[in-house]
């Protein structure tokens, strides 16, 4: 992972890891965060980040609270981030409101167009969606992981209908990725994966 733009105390790191371990998850665990942080490093070496601390913290916390099927996961994760910033990083110069804003935007994946967000938010959101352009075996494992997380929370048929509708909506959209940087690098691979599973 790239160097952290802000130093977290050990207690905060532990609280984050504990959050991602509850409830047990197949996809939305801390490994997902680590994947985003790798994309964070790639963007840092490419177009760059204007406010790296806020983006980095939003990546750390964006799925900290996750219960399949609940509509308020993002809002609750954002508030957890705010509390932790106030508790452990009060003098770090972090704009907690921006962290909250970025996390809450993840609830609108698939419903946003490039004009709806600023350039940095677009890059942040695209980091979270980059899994769509992963090699086919990685994408398929992600897709199965989401299904397993919803098992027992949403009837299987309803999940399949809604999941296909979401993926089909992405495939039909003029843009899957909001930033030009990710669009150029990931669009073709993402569409190939989506056509396999939702085409």
XYZ file of N, CA, C and O in Angstrom:
796
model
N 0.845 -1.193 0.000
C 0.000 0.000 0.000
C 0.878 1.239 0.000
O 1.992 1.205 0.535
N 0.359 2.358 -0.558
C 1.156 3.585 -0.585
C 1.290 4.166 0.817
O 0.522 3.823 1.715
N 2.251 5.051 1.015
C 2.394 5.684 2.325
C 1.120 6.433 2.704
O 0.457 7.041 1.860
N 0.790 6.394 3.975
C -0.417 7.069 4.452
C -0.195 8.575 4.491
O 0.832 9.036 4.993
N -1.140 9.364 3.984
C -0.993 10.813 4.041
C -1.279 11.407 5.412
O -1.051 12.593 5.634
N -1.792 10.589 6.317
C -2.009 11.018 7.692
C -1.734 9.822 8.599
O -2.061 8.689 8.251
N -1.106 10.071 9.721
C -0.747 8.982 10.630
C -1.888 8.723 11.604
O -2.346 9.636 12.296
N -2.329 7.467 11.644
C -3.394 7.081 12.559
C -2.799 6.418 13.795
O -1.856 5.629 13.679
N -3.352 6.684 14.965
C -2.898 5.975 16.159
C -3.303 4.508 16.091
O -4.286 4.159 15.410
N -2.574 3.629 16.781
C -2.908 2.195 16.723
C -4.349 1.895 17.106
O -4.965 0.986 16.531
N -4.896 2.638 18.061
C -6.278 2.377 18.485
C -7.263 2.621 17.351
O -8.267 1.910 17.217
N -6.989 3.626 16.546
C -7.883 3.910 15.426
C -7.783 2.829 14.360
O -8.802 2.377 13.825
N -6.570 2.402 14.059
C -6.401 1.303 13.106
C -7.169 0.073 13.580
O -7.857 -0.590 12.799
N -7.060 -0.237 14.873
C -7.734 -1.418 15.395
C -9.249 -1.271 15.304
O -9.963 -2.219 14.964
N -9.752 -0.081 15.587
C -11.197 0.149 15.504
C -11.696 -0.027 14.070
O -12.780 -0.579 13.841
N -10.898 0.424 13.112
C -11.289 0.255 11.711
C -11.315 -1.222 11.333
O -12.276 -1.720 10.733
N -10.258 -1.931 11.694
C -10.211 -3.358 11.362
C -11.334 -4.122 12.044
O -11.930 -5.031 11.458
N -11.639 -3.774 13.289
C -12.740 -4.428 14.001
C -14.067 -4.175 13.283
O -14.910 -5.071 13.181
N -14.257 -2.948 12.802
C -15.506 -2.622 12.108
C -15.671 -3.480 10.860
O -16.758 -4.001 10.591
N -14.593 -3.657 10.107
C -14.680 -4.426 8.865
C -14.802 -5.927 9.113
O -15.100 -6.678 8.179
N -14.591 -6.354 10.325
C -14.736 -7.775 10.655
C -16.143 -8.105 11.142
O -16.446 -9.272 11.402
N -17.017 -7.087 11.250
C -18.345 -7.272 11.807
C -19.394 -6.689 10.877
O -19.310 -5.518 10.515
N -20.393 -7.482 10.498
C -20.450 -8.936 10.618
C -19.445 -9.575 9.660
O -18.878 -8.869 8.826
N -19.219 -10.875 9.765
C -18.309 -11.528 8.817
C -18.742 -11.250 7.377
O -19.927 -11.316 7.059
N -17.769 -10.929 6.520
C -18.084 -10.511 5.161
C -17.288 -11.314 4.141
O -16.178 -11.749 4.447
N -17.853 -11.440 2.967
C -17.192 -12.185 1.900
C -16.436 -11.243 0.971
O -15.349 -11.566 0.503
N -16.996 -10.068 0.728
C -16.336 -9.108 -0.166
C -16.003 -7.800 0.539
O -14.905 -7.276 0.392
N -16.936 -7.237 1.299
C -16.749 -5.920 1.909
C -15.948 -5.994 3.210
O -16.330 -5.422 4.229
N -14.823 -6.685 3.156
C -13.940 -6.780 4.323
C -12.742 -5.863 4.113
O -12.709 -5.083 3.135
N -11.743 -5.946 5.003
C -10.634 -5.003 4.910
C -9.793 -5.233 3.660
O -9.105 -4.307 3.201
N -9.862 -6.405 3.069
C -9.166 -6.642 1.815
C -9.675 -5.729 0.712
O -8.903 -5.303 -0.161
N -10.958 -5.419 0.741
C -11.527 -4.478 -0.230
C -10.911 -3.090 -0.027
O -10.580 -2.401 -0.993
N -10.751 -2.680 1.217
C -10.119 -1.395 1.506
C -8.689 -1.375 0.967
O -8.248 -0.394 0.361
N -7.976 -2.458 1.180
C -6.589 -2.519 0.703
C -6.526 -2.391 -0.817
O -5.604 -1.763 -1.355
N -7.504 -2.960 -1.517
C -7.546 -2.817 -2.973
C -7.751 -1.352 -3.355
O -7.106 -0.836 -4.284
N -8.638 -0.659 -2.647
C -8.848 0.754 -2.926
C -7.589 1.570 -2.660
O -7.266 2.496 -3.406
N -6.882 1.224 -1.610
C -5.666 1.973 -1.288
C -4.592 1.762 -2.356
O -3.790 2.668 -2.609
N -4.590 0.596 -2.993
C -3.668 0.415 -4.119
C -4.058 1.349 -5.270
O -3.191 1.964 -5.916
N -5.349 1.481 -5.524
C -5.798 2.430 -6.548
C -5.469 3.870 -6.128
O -5.140 4.704 -6.975
N -5.564 4.135 -4.838
C -5.189 5.459 -4.327
C -3.754 5.785 -4.741
O -3.464 6.889 -5.205
N -2.861 4.806 -4.578
C -1.469 5.011 -4.957
C -1.294 5.207 -6.452
O -0.482 6.031 -6.888
N -2.072 4.461 -7.244
C -1.980 4.602 -8.702
C -2.425 5.992 -9.142
O -1.787 6.624 -9.989
N -3.517 6.473 -8.556
C -3.995 7.813 -8.907
C -2.990 8.864 -8.437
O -2.744 9.852 -9.140
N -2.398 8.646 -7.274
C -1.408 9.599 -6.762
C -0.253 9.762 -7.738
O 0.294 10.864 -7.892
N 0.109 8.679 -8.419
C 1.201 8.731 -9.387
C 0.721 9.191 -10.766
O 1.537 9.468 -11.646
N -0.584 9.243 -10.971
C -1.151 9.686 -12.243
C -1.678 11.100 -12.126
O -0.895 12.043 -11.966
N -2.998 11.258 -12.170
C -3.546 12.622 -12.097
C -3.315 13.293 -10.752
O -3.298 14.517 -10.663
N -3.151 12.500 -9.695
C -2.883 13.049 -8.371
C -4.153 13.402 -7.605
O -5.243 13.489 -8.173
N -3.983 13.589 -6.319
C -5.075 13.977 -5.424
C -4.844 15.405 -4.931
O -3.736 15.753 -4.557
N -5.894 16.196 -4.882
C -5.791 17.536 -4.314
C -5.862 17.507 -2.793
O -5.197 18.296 -2.121
N -6.683 16.609 -2.273
C -6.881 16.509 -0.818
C -6.700 15.046 -0.410
O -7.657 14.354 -0.090
N -5.463 14.581 -0.438
C -5.230 13.145 -0.252
C -5.670 12.619 1.116
O -6.105 11.469 1.213
N -5.553 13.425 2.168
C -5.940 12.920 3.490
C -7.420 12.578 3.538
O -7.808 11.520 4.067
N -8.240 13.462 2.993
C -9.681 13.221 3.034
C -10.073 12.018 2.175
O -10.904 11.195 2.588
N -9.481 11.908 0.992
C -9.795 10.768 0.121
C -9.352 9.470 0.782
O -10.099 8.473 0.792
N -8.155 9.460 1.333
C -7.606 8.261 1.961
C -8.479 7.809 3.130
O -8.787 6.619 3.264
N -8.901 8.745 3.959
C -9.765 8.393 5.093
C -11.129 7.916 4.607
O -11.710 6.978 5.180
N -11.650 8.532 3.553
C -12.926 8.069 3.009
C -12.809 6.627 2.511
O -13.736 5.822 2.688
N -11.673 6.299 1.916
C -11.463 4.914 1.480
C -11.420 3.966 2.666
O -11.980 2.867 2.623
N -10.765 4.387 3.727
C -10.667 3.529 4.908
C -12.043 3.233 5.510
O -12.299 2.133 5.973
N -12.911 4.219 5.497
C -14.167 4.101 6.242
C -15.401 3.817 5.385
O -16.473 3.579 5.936
N -15.284 3.816 4.055
C -16.498 3.877 3.246
C -17.431 2.683 3.423
O -18.642 2.810 3.230
N -16.917 1.517 3.789
C -17.763 0.345 4.053
C -17.565 -0.175 5.472
O -17.813 -1.353 5.742
N -17.142 0.695 6.372
C -16.852 0.243 7.738
C -18.083 -0.376 8.384
O -17.985 -1.361 9.115
N -19.239 0.190 8.121
C -20.497 -0.390 8.585
C -21.219 -0.929 7.362
O -21.538 -0.176 6.434
N -21.415 -2.219 7.343
C -22.012 -2.849 6.166
C -22.843 -4.038 6.599
O -22.325 -5.020 7.124
N -24.146 -3.920 6.367
C -25.062 -5.035 6.567
C -25.885 -5.156 5.291
O -26.605 -4.218 4.925
N -25.736 -6.266 4.622
C -26.357 -6.453 3.311
C -27.846 -6.124 3.370
O -28.560 -6.589 4.262
N -28.283 -5.320 2.430
C -29.692 -4.995 2.321
C -30.124 -3.745 3.057
O -31.226 -3.244 2.823
N -29.272 -3.199 3.933
C -29.645 -1.985 4.656
C -29.378 -0.757 3.790
O -28.337 -0.667 3.141
N -30.287 0.217 3.804
C -30.110 1.398 2.956
C -29.239 2.481 3.572
O -28.945 3.482 2.907
N -28.831 2.303 4.838
C -28.123 3.380 5.535
C -26.670 3.046 5.846
O -26.039 3.703 6.680
N -26.117 2.025 5.186
C -24.733 1.647 5.473
C -23.765 2.810 5.247
O -22.870 3.059 6.067
N -23.935 3.503 4.145
C -23.003 4.585 3.813
C -23.111 5.733 4.810
O -22.086 6.270 5.253
N -24.334 6.095 5.158
C -24.528 7.188 6.110
C -23.937 6.829 7.472
O -23.299 7.670 8.133
N -24.131 5.597 7.898
C -23.592 5.180 9.197
C -22.066 5.081 9.154
O -21.384 5.441 10.124
N -21.522 4.624 8.034
C -20.063 4.581 7.893
C -19.489 6.000 7.932
O -18.434 6.245 8.540
N -20.167 6.927 7.275
C -19.704 8.316 7.255
C -19.699 8.915 8.652
O -18.756 9.636 9.031
N -20.725 8.625 9.423
C -20.770 9.174 10.780
C -19.722 8.531 11.682
O -19.168 9.188 12.571
N -19.434 7.251 11.458
C -18.355 6.612 12.205
C -17.026 7.293 11.878
O -16.214 7.567 12.769
N -16.805 7.577 10.599
C -15.584 8.280 10.199
C -15.493 9.624 10.900
O -14.437 10.002 11.419
N -16.588 10.373 10.926
C -16.587 11.684 11.586
C -16.234 11.549 13.069
O -15.412 12.311 13.590
N -16.850 10.581 13.741
C -16.565 10.399 15.173
C -15.103 10.055 15.402
O -14.464 10.580 16.328
N -14.565 9.163 14.579
C -13.172 8.751 14.755
C -12.210 9.904 14.461
O -11.183 10.041 15.136
N -12.521 10.710 13.460
C -11.672 11.868 13.157
C -11.684 12.841 14.338
O -10.636 13.355 14.753
N -12.870 13.070 14.885
C -12.970 13.973 16.038
C -12.253 13.403 17.257
O -11.636 14.142 18.036
N -12.318 12.078 17.409
C -11.707 11.448 18.584
C -10.194 11.358 18.474
O -9.476 11.666 19.434
N -9.702 10.935 17.310
C -8.284 10.595 17.204
C -7.459 11.563 16.345
O -6.235 11.553 16.422
N -8.128 12.363 15.530
C -7.380 13.253 14.636
C -7.857 14.708 14.744
O -7.990 15.400 13.735
N -8.116 15.200 15.960
C -8.689 16.543 16.067
C -7.765 17.651 15.583
O -8.242 18.733 15.206
N -6.471 17.407 15.590
C -5.510 18.446 15.217
C -4.758 18.114 13.929
O -3.705 18.700 13.658
N -5.303 17.176 13.137
C -4.602 16.740 11.919
C -4.957 17.580 10.694
O -4.434 17.333 9.605
N -5.860 18.541 10.859
C -6.245 19.372 9.725
C -7.106 18.660 8.707
O -7.129 19.052 7.538
N -7.815 17.631 9.137
C -8.667 16.865 8.223
C -10.043 17.519 8.135
O -10.639 17.883 9.155
N -10.549 17.675 6.929
C -11.894 18.196 6.704
C -12.875 17.026 6.813
O -13.124 16.314 5.840
N -13.428 16.840 7.998
C -14.317 15.701 8.230
C -15.556 15.766 7.353
O -16.069 14.726 6.918
N -16.041 16.960 7.072
C -17.236 17.086 6.233
C -16.980 16.557 4.827
O -17.863 15.944 4.215
N -15.782 16.767 4.323
C -15.444 16.240 2.995
C -15.365 14.718 3.024
O -15.825 14.049 2.089
N -14.807 14.158 4.079
C -14.765 12.703 4.217
C -16.180 12.145 4.218
O -16.480 11.169 3.511
N -17.053 12.759 4.985
C -18.450 12.334 5.048
C -19.097 12.421 3.666
O -19.792 11.494 3.224
N -18.872 13.534 2.973
C -19.464 13.714 1.649
C -19.031 12.608 0.688
O -19.861 12.032 -0.035
N -17.748 12.297 0.668
C -17.253 11.269 -0.243
C -17.873 9.911 0.074
O -18.294 9.179 -0.830
N -17.913 9.557 1.345
C -18.475 8.257 1.720
C -19.951 8.179 1.331
O -20.420 7.169 0.783
N -20.696 9.240 1.598
C -22.122 9.211 1.293
C -22.378 9.118 -0.209
O -23.399 8.563 -0.635
N -21.461 9.625 -1.027
C -21.620 9.512 -2.476
C -21.588 8.056 -2.947
O -22.173 7.737 -3.991
N -20.944 7.175 -2.190
C -20.866 5.775 -2.625
C -22.239 5.107 -2.632
O -22.400 4.060 -3.265
N -23.203 5.691 -1.952
C -24.565 5.149 -1.991
C -25.210 5.368 -3.351
O -26.251 4.758 -3.644
N -24.597 6.199 -4.184
C -25.205 6.567 -5.478
C -24.444 5.979 -6.662
O -24.596 6.439 -7.788
N -23.640 4.943 -6.403
C -22.964 4.261 -7.508
C -23.987 3.852 -8.570
O -25.033 3.296 -8.256
N -23.651 4.132 -9.802
C -24.524 3.753 -10.901
C -25.592 4.780 -11.220
O -26.263 4.666 -12.246
N -25.761 5.783 -10.352
C -26.781 6.804 -10.579
C -26.179 8.170 -10.860
O -26.920 9.127 -11.066
N -24.860 8.254 -10.872
C -24.175 9.535 -11.054
C -23.581 9.639 -12.452
O -23.173 8.637 -13.038
N -23.520 10.851 -12.947
C -22.835 11.164 -14.187
C -21.642 12.063 -13.860
O -21.597 12.672 -12.792
N -20.674 12.162 -14.760
C -19.491 12.978 -14.461
C -19.815 14.391 -14.002
O -19.130 14.937 -13.121
N -20.856 15.007 -14.557
C -21.198 16.384 -14.194
C -21.754 16.504 -12.775
O -21.861 17.618 -12.247
N -22.094 15.365 -12.153
C -22.711 15.395 -10.825
C -21.696 15.548 -9.702
O -22.091 15.840 -8.562
N -20.421 15.314 -9.994
C -19.407 15.309 -8.933
C -18.175 16.087 -9.395
O -17.962 16.281 -10.591
N -17.356 16.513 -8.445
C -16.107 17.159 -8.804
C -15.089 16.102 -9.236
O -15.288 14.897 -9.046
N -13.987 16.561 -9.820
C -13.013 15.645 -10.415
C -12.428 14.680 -9.397
O -12.211 13.497 -9.697
N -12.169 15.147 -8.193
C -11.569 14.269 -7.195
C -12.570 13.231 -6.686
O -12.221 12.070 -6.488
N -13.814 13.648 -6.493
C -14.845 12.685 -6.100
C -15.024 11.624 -7.178
O -15.239 10.443 -6.870
N -14.937 12.025 -8.448
C -15.050 11.060 -9.536
C -13.955 10.010 -9.443
O -14.218 8.798 -9.574
N -12.731 10.440 -9.213
C -11.620 9.481 -9.081
C -11.824 8.566 -7.882
O -11.584 7.356 -7.949
N -12.268 9.127 -6.768
C -12.523 8.333 -5.560
C -13.582 7.262 -5.838
O -13.398 6.077 -5.516
N -14.695 7.663 -6.433
C -15.770 6.712 -6.711
C -15.318 5.646 -7.706
O -15.692 4.473 -7.581
N -14.527 6.047 -8.676
C -14.034 5.081 -9.658
C -13.098 4.061 -9.037
O -13.058 2.898 -9.473
N -12.334 4.466 -8.033
C -11.495 3.486 -7.319
C -12.366 2.374 -6.735
O -11.995 1.191 -6.773
N -13.523 2.738 -6.222
C -14.430 1.757 -5.629
C -15.072 0.873 -6.689
O -15.433 -0.277 -6.418
N -15.218 1.396 -7.902
C -15.860 0.639 -8.984
C -14.852 -0.105 -9.857
O -15.242 -0.843 -10.769
N -13.568 0.076 -9.601
C -12.547 -0.518 -10.472
C -12.606 -2.039 -10.491
O -12.138 -2.665 -11.452
N -13.223 -2.657 -9.480
C -13.364 -4.108 -9.456
C -14.111 -4.607 -10.693
O -13.911 -5.736 -11.151
N -14.953 -3.759 -11.280
C -15.706 -4.168 -12.470
C -14.793 -4.489 -13.640
O -15.167 -5.253 -14.537
N -13.589 -3.909 -13.632
C -12.647 -4.125 -14.734
C -11.565 -5.137 -14.382
O -10.592 -5.280 -15.125
N -11.745 -5.845 -13.282
C -10.747 -6.835 -12.867
C -10.730 -8.008 -13.840
O -11.688 -8.230 -14.590
N -9.641 -8.792 -13.846
C -9.647 -10.024 -14.639
C -10.872 -10.871 -14.312
O -11.358 -10.848 -13.169
N -11.355 -11.607 -15.301
C -12.623 -12.328 -15.152
C -12.713 -13.164 -13.875
O -13.739 -13.110 -13.182
N -11.674 -13.952 -13.494
C -11.810 -14.741 -12.264
C -11.983 -13.876 -11.011
O -12.713 -14.251 -10.088
N -11.310 -12.723 -10.973
C -11.433 -11.820 -9.828
C -12.819 -11.185 -9.811
O -13.468 -11.095 -8.758
N -13.285 -10.754 -10.970
C -14.629 -10.196 -11.052
C -15.667 -11.232 -10.623
O -16.603 -10.922 -9.877
N -15.535 -12.453 -11.094
C -16.518 -13.488 -10.761
C -16.516 -13.785 -9.265
O -17.574 -14.021 -8.674
N -15.341 -13.762 -8.638
C -15.275 -13.971 -7.190
C -15.968 -12.832 -6.458
O -16.672 -13.054 -5.460
N -15.778 -11.605 -6.941
C -16.478 -10.447 -6.372
C -17.989 -10.623 -6.503
O -18.736 -10.419 -5.531
N -18.450 -11.024 -7.675
C -19.883 -11.173 -7.914
C -20.472 -12.251 -7.007
O -21.556 -12.076 -6.429
N -19.754 -13.352 -6.852
C -20.224 -14.413 -5.941
C -20.204 -13.927 -4.495
O -21.090 -14.266 -3.696
N -19.194 -13.138 -4.156
C -19.089 -12.634 -2.791
C -20.264 -11.752 -2.416
O -20.800 -11.850 -1.299
N -20.680 -10.888 -3.336
C -21.839 -10.035 -3.070
C -23.081 -10.906 -2.847
O -23.860 -10.686 -1.918
N -23.248 -11.920 -3.680
C -24.411 -12.805 -3.541
C -24.401 -13.504 -2.193
O -25.443 -13.626 -1.531
N -23.239 -13.954 -1.761
C -23.151 -14.651 -0.469
C -23.433 -13.703 0.686
O -24.029 -14.103 1.694
N -23.023 -12.440 0.553
C -23.308 -11.482 1.626
C -24.804 -11.222 1.761
O -25.309 -11.010 2.869
N -25.524 -11.252 0.647
C -26.965 -10.982 0.688
C -27.785 -12.219 1.050
O -28.952 -12.090 1.416
N -27.183 -13.391 0.938
C -27.920 -14.626 1.253
C -28.415 -14.568 2.694
O -27.671 -14.273 3.622
N -29.686 -14.852 2.875
C -30.267 -14.811 4.209
C -30.810 -13.444 4.589
O -31.529 -13.317 5.588
N -30.474 -12.412 3.813
C -30.975 -11.066 4.090
C -32.022 -10.630 3.069
O -32.931 -9.865 3.399
N -31.886 -11.104 1.841
C -32.800 -10.777 0.754
C -33.131 -12.078 0.037
O -32.230 -12.887 -0.213
N -34.400 -12.331 -0.281
C -34.738 -13.557 -1.014
C -33.887 -13.689 -2.276
O -33.638 -12.697 -2.975
N -33.443 -14.913 -2.539
C -32.479 -15.133 -3.617
C -32.979 -14.616 -4.960
O -32.222 -13.990 -5.714
N -34.247 -14.865 -5.275
C -34.787 -14.424 -6.567
C -34.781 -12.903 -6.656
O -34.390 -12.328 -7.681
N -35.208 -12.252 -5.581
C -35.225 -10.788 -5.569
C -33.812 -10.230 -5.710
O -33.589 -9.254 -6.443
N -32.860 -10.864 -5.019
C -31.476 -10.412 -5.151
C -31.011 -10.524 -6.593
O -30.419 -9.587 -7.131
N -31.265 -11.656 -7.234
C -30.794 -11.859 -8.607
C -31.406 -10.833 -9.560
O -30.730 -10.297 -10.442
N -32.703 -10.554 -9.362
C -33.373 -9.565 -10.223
C -32.748 -8.184 -10.031
O -32.408 -7.499 -10.997
N -32.587 -7.778 -8.772
C -32.051 -6.443 -8.500
C -30.587 -6.330 -8.886
O -30.152 -5.284 -9.381
N -29.836 -7.403 -8.666
C -28.417 -7.372 -9.019
C -28.252 -7.272 -10.533
O -27.438 -6.485 -11.024
N -29.023 -8.046 -11.279
C -28.922 -7.978 -12.741
C -29.359 -6.610 -13.237
O -28.754 -6.056 -14.160
N -30.392 -6.034 -12.608
C -30.850 -4.702 -13.012
C -29.743 -3.670 -12.782
O -29.503 -2.807 -13.630
N -29.035 -3.768 -11.643
C -27.948 -2.836 -11.352
C -26.813 -2.982 -12.357
O -26.340 -1.998 -12.938
N -26.387 -4.225 -12.586
C -25.276 -4.454 -13.509
C -25.672 -4.096 -14.940
O -24.864 -3.527 -15.695
N -26.904 -4.418 -15.310
C -27.363 -4.070 -16.658
C -27.426 -2.552 -16.826
O -27.113 -2.015 -17.894
N -27.828 -1.858 -15.756
C -27.872 -0.407 -15.801
C -26.495 0.187 -16.014
O -26.328 1.160 -16.766
N -25.485 -0.403 -15.377
C -24.117 0.051 -15.591
C -23.696 -0.174 -17.040
O -23.091 0.695 -17.674
N -24.015 -1.346 -17.552
C -23.629 -1.680 -18.922
C -24.299 -0.753 -19.934
O -23.689 -0.356 -20.935
N -25.539 -0.387 -19.679
C -26.283 0.458 -20.611
C -25.933 1.937 -20.494
O -26.281 2.726 -21.376
N -25.278 2.302 -19.406
C -24.956 3.715 -19.193
C -23.890 4.189 -20.184
O -23.014 3.409 -20.577
N -23.938 5.445 -20.592
C -22.901 5.948 -21.489
C -21.515 5.940 -20.849
O -20.515 5.806 -21.548
N -21.476 6.082 -19.540
C -20.204 6.042 -18.815
C -20.370 5.154 -17.590
O -21.279 5.340 -16.792
N -19.459 4.191 -17.413
C -19.389 3.419 -16.175
C -18.525 4.161 -15.169
O -18.864 4.266 -13.994
N -17.428 4.697 -15.658
C -16.473 5.405 -14.803
C -16.620 6.904 -15.018
O -16.751 7.384 -16.145
N -16.586 7.645 -13.926
C -16.876 9.072 -13.977
C -15.676 9.902 -14.412
O -15.843 10.974 -14.982
N -14.491 9.439 -14.111
C -13.284 10.178 -14.476
C -12.755 9.701 -15.825
O -12.868 8.522 -16.169
N -12.164 10.606 -16.567
C -11.538 10.207 -17.832
C -10.411 9.215 -17.595
O -10.195 8.305 -18.397
N -9.702 9.377 -16.486
C -8.540 8.532 -16.194
C -8.946 7.067 -16.085
O -8.338 6.191 -16.712
N -9.996 6.779 -15.322
C -10.472 5.396 -15.199
C -11.240 4.961 -16.445
O -11.163 3.795 -16.840
N -11.972 5.875 -17.043
C -12.733 5.519 -18.238
C -11.807 4.973 -19.327
O -12.091 3.935 -19.936
N -10.712 5.648 -19.535
C -9.776 5.229 -20.581
C -9.113 3.894 -20.259
O -8.838 3.098 -21.155
N -8.856 3.638 -19.007
C -8.126 2.430 -18.600
C -9.027 1.223 -18.353
O -8.577 0.086 -18.481
N -10.275 1.459 -17.979
C -11.083 0.361 -17.434
C -12.393 0.081 -18.168
O -13.005 -0.969 -17.926
N -12.832 0.976 -19.017
C -14.170 0.822 -19.593
C -14.319 -0.482 -20.369
O -15.287 -1.224 -20.170
N -13.384 -0.784 -21.244
C -13.531 -1.968 -22.100
C -13.583 -3.248 -21.275
O -14.440 -4.122 -21.514
N -12.687 -3.375 -20.301
C -12.665 -4.585 -19.476
C -13.921 -4.693 -18.626
O -14.476 -5.790 -18.445
N -14.385 -3.562 -18.096
C -15.608 -3.595 -17.287
C -16.802 -4.023 -18.127
O -17.622 -4.849 -17.697
N -16.915 -3.494 -19.333
C -18.048 -3.859 -20.181
C -17.990 -5.334 -20.577
O -19.034 -5.997 -20.675
N -16.809 -5.856 -20.778
C -16.686 -7.282 -21.097
C -17.194 -8.133 -19.942
O -17.924 -9.113 -20.142
N -16.829 -7.786 -18.714
C -17.323 -8.523 -17.550
C -18.823 -8.396 -17.413
O -19.536 -9.388 -17.154
N -19.339 -7.181 -17.558
C -20.768 -6.962 -17.391
C -21.573 -7.692 -18.457
O -22.649 -8.235 -18.169
N -21.054 -7.725 -19.686
C -21.776 -8.464 -20.738
C -21.853 -9.947 -20.405
O -22.845 -10.609 -20.706
N -20.817 -10.487 -19.794
C -20.833 -11.918 -19.445
C -21.906 -12.247 -18.436
O -22.551 -13.304 -18.518
N -22.110 -11.352 -17.465
C -23.000 -11.696 -16.355
C -24.374 -11.053 -16.466
O -25.336 -11.534 -15.842
N -24.481 -9.974 -17.238
C -25.758 -9.261 -17.274
C -26.231 -8.968 -18.690
O -27.282 -8.370 -18.871
N -25.412 -9.357 -19.657
C -25.742 -9.015 -21.043
C -26.909 -9.801 -21.574
O -27.552 -9.408 -22.531
